Amino acid sequence: MTASLSRQAAVVENKALKEWVADVARLTRPAQIVWCDGSEEENRRLLAQAVSSQVLIPLNHKKRPGCYLHRSHPNDVARTEGATYICTPTKQEAGPTNNWADPAQTYAKLSKWLEGSMAGRTMYVVPYLMGPVGSPLARVGVEVTDSLYVVLSMRIMTRMGAVALEALGNSADFNRGLHCTLDCDPQRRLICHFPQDNTVWSVGSDYGGNALLSKKCFALRIASYLARRESWMAEHMLIVGVESPDGQVTYIAGAFPSACGKTNLAMLTPPPTFKGWKVRTVGEDIAWMRVGADGRLWAINPESGYFGVAPGTSWRSNPNAMKMLERDTLFTNVALTPDGDVWWEGIGQDAPEGTLDWQGRPWKRTSSGKAAHPNSRFTTPMYNNPVLSPKADDPEGVPISAILFGGRRATTVPLVLEAFDWEHGVYLGATMGSETTAAATGAVGVIRRDPMAMLPFCGYNMGDYFAHWLAMGKRMKHPPKVFMVNWFRKAPDGSFLWPGYGENMRVLEWIISRINGTAKASETPVGFVPADGALRLDDLDIGPENFKQAVSIDPSDWKEEIEEHEKLLRRLGKTVPQELWRQLERLKAAFHF
Ligand code: SAT
Ligand code: MN
């Protein structure tokens, strides 16, 4: 090996890790290997390098200390689901919702692309820990990358460096992530998962969900596979603690597709009429959950940073996020104001004269395109969050009392709906649909079925995944109650029926009262909805008519909806558990379809 090992490598004792890194270096032939230790000193050094190599643009450090702007390649702005593969020995294991490729052939193909790909460049070795130190759910990953942007992002998103090596000890049980930017050519972009090997190879993209291998690749696709094997759950879910005025804290997990408001819900500010209520964030994107000795479901957030959507974030929609973004944040593909600050659509004020768009071009209000890319992002440490839960670093995690499933639906799905039981809840999650967003490349606003918001993230056969959910329900003495929510329902004139954001607190309160057995509900064929007057609407500028519409169940809409459910279950094929077919039949019968 021609590469020089840095000082830290000499103290890395783990044989399996050293051998694997040497193998990768033999293939990619970097000029230099840097083992990241996660220290402050290292961060300062890497930030300075990123600025001098124009990977990062420093922002106005008086206004936003420690903040930087990154502009991605214009063709590399979102997850590329078409280039994402699950490489299991058989296609059946990956199932009909995933792209599949043969593992041996894929390793061979990518090895050709990777041969000498880091020549003249630095290869960074990034050990990271997913989950609080000492958690029974915590896992180690190591990402090898040639991208400084990825290293600096991983430092925010994970517990990175020495802490991870310590947790790993001499074990060979770590996720092996190999990332190489290549030339950022969409024709040579592939994100490949090898669940049986606990391995990810990602090439040709520096975008978060494609390149921060801790996130969707390990913590969801690979982890979902491991979780089934080991009887736990890896889900695309936020985790919040909601504290009532009497001090009782109820923990809720919520699965929503990308760019459907998970970060906002996780950091919600209750409206003034909810005096004494507090919402605290445990996580805002991913939950790892296990059954505790008490028969409840316990959840941790495996990450330590947030990779959130910037557009629409404002002092009105999410004041806690605005405070969180004041320091130590990497912004990607937002607009740059002449005084070195950031701007995006929906930030709450007009862009000043002289603003540059996300590609660095002069931008005017009259310009045809957006100033910030619709999927522009912030990467910020969770410790910046002013409403971070004191339990966010607790190795035990938090006990979950409710699971929410939510999509973006202009019609059909009511503001809130409570499942009859766990099995019915699994059906609601399995069949949920949502309009597509800018978080993935492709058309925006098209309804697609996105089971448990895991369509792009489930690392194995979707029918087997449903069976795993049903099996987990049986393992719990006290399973969480399951709810469906929809903040996005519209009136015939196209306006939203529900104000959303902080006002969603009203829905959370009803959910908590249902858990405590104190709120009234009406039964419908699809589940329980709030009884008249059961959901607080005081101080809210919404007419009773609008609210009625927001919670209404229209049989003709549901006829179509159920047809879509049936199409989905058919498409998923023979692994779909009989229980879900039974739920479908029950639903049809309840409507007399
Ligand atoms: O880019 S990510 O995949 O991390 C964000 C998302 O789409 O949920
Ligand atoms: Mn997500």
mmCIF file of N, CA and C in Angstrom, residues 7 94 127 186 234 249 252 257 270-271 287 289 437 445 450 523 591:
data_model
loop_
_atom_site.group_PDB
_atom_site.id
_atom_site.type_symbol
_atom_site.label_atom_id
_atom_site.label_comp_id
_atom_site.label_asym_id
_atom_site.label_seq_id
_atom_site.Cartn_x
_atom_site.Cartn_y
_atom_site.Cartn_z
ATOM 1 N N ARG A 7 -1.167 9.253 12.184
ATOM 2 C CA ARG A 7 -0.819 8.908 13.556
ATOM 3 C C ARG A 7 -1.920 8.075 14.239
ATOM 4 N N ALA A 94 -35.273 -9.215 -1.712
ATOM 5 C CA ALA A 94 -35.370 -7.756 -1.841
ATOM 6 C C ALA A 94 -36.829 -7.350 -2.079
ATOM 7 N N PRO A 127 -15.174 6.376 11.748
ATOM 8 C CA PRO A 127 -15.913 5.458 12.616
ATOM 9 C C PRO A 127 -17.034 6.233 13.305
ATOM 10 N N PRO A 186 -24.310 11.174 -13.136
ATOM 11 C CA PRO A 186 -25.504 10.360 -12.856
ATOM 12 C C PRO A 186 -25.455 8.978 -13.519
ATOM 13 N N ALA A 234 -36.389 -0.949 12.952
ATOM 14 C CA ALA A 234 -35.671 0.239 12.488
ATOM 15 C C ALA A 234 -36.635 0.979 11.576
ATOM 16 N N VAL A 249 -45.314 12.805 30.894
ATOM 17 C CA VAL A 249 -44.723 12.839 29.549
ATOM 18 C C VAL A 249 -45.159 11.604 28.771
ATOM 19 N N ILE A 252 -44.267 9.665 21.705
ATOM 20 C CA ILE A 252 -44.967 9.309 20.468
ATOM 21 C C ILE A 252 -43.934 9.173 19.352
ATOM 22 N N PRO A 257 -43.432 10.243 5.234
ATOM 23 C CA PRO A 257 -42.448 10.243 4.141
ATOM 24 C C PRO A 257 -41.546 11.474 4.215
ATOM 25 N N PRO A 270 -46.246 24.542 21.103
ATOM 26 C CA PRO A 270 -47.693 24.533 21.332
ATOM 27 C C PRO A 270 -48.277 25.949 21.241
ATOM 28 N N PRO A 271 -49.521 26.081 20.762
ATOM 29 C CA PRO A 271 -50.132 27.412 20.676
ATOM 30 C C PRO A 271 -50.394 27.982 22.078
ATOM 31 N N ALA A 287 -36.061 6.005 14.061
ATOM 32 C CA ALA A 287 -36.214 5.400 15.390
ATOM 33 C C ALA A 287 -35.784 3.938 15.332
ATOM 34 N N MET A 289 -36.168 0.614 17.712
ATOM 35 C CA MET A 289 -37.058 0.283 18.828
ATOM 36 C C MET A 289 -36.969 -1.203 19.189
ATOM 37 N N THR A 437 -42.549 14.207 -2.947
ATOM 38 C CA THR A 437 -41.942 15.519 -2.668
ATOM 39 C C THR A 437 -40.576 15.630 -3.347
ATOM 40 N N GLY A 445 -45.714 15.489 -6.224
ATOM 41 C CA GLY A 445 -47.162 15.667 -6.101
ATOM 42 C C GLY A 445 -47.998 14.493 -6.590
ATOM 43 N N ASP A 450 -46.801 4.325 0.170
ATOM 44 C CA ASP A 450 -45.506 4.398 0.847
ATOM 45 C C ASP A 450 -45.657 3.731 2.214
ATOM 46 N N GLU A 523 -66.942 6.042 16.077
ATOM 47 C CA GLU A 523 -66.454 4.935 15.258
ATOM 48 C C GLU A 523 -66.879 5.127 13.807
ATOM 49 N N PHE A 591 -67.957 -0.810 4.749
ATOM 50 C CA PHE A 591 -68.501 0.213 3.835
ATOM 51 C C PHE A 591 -69.628 -0.346 2.948
#
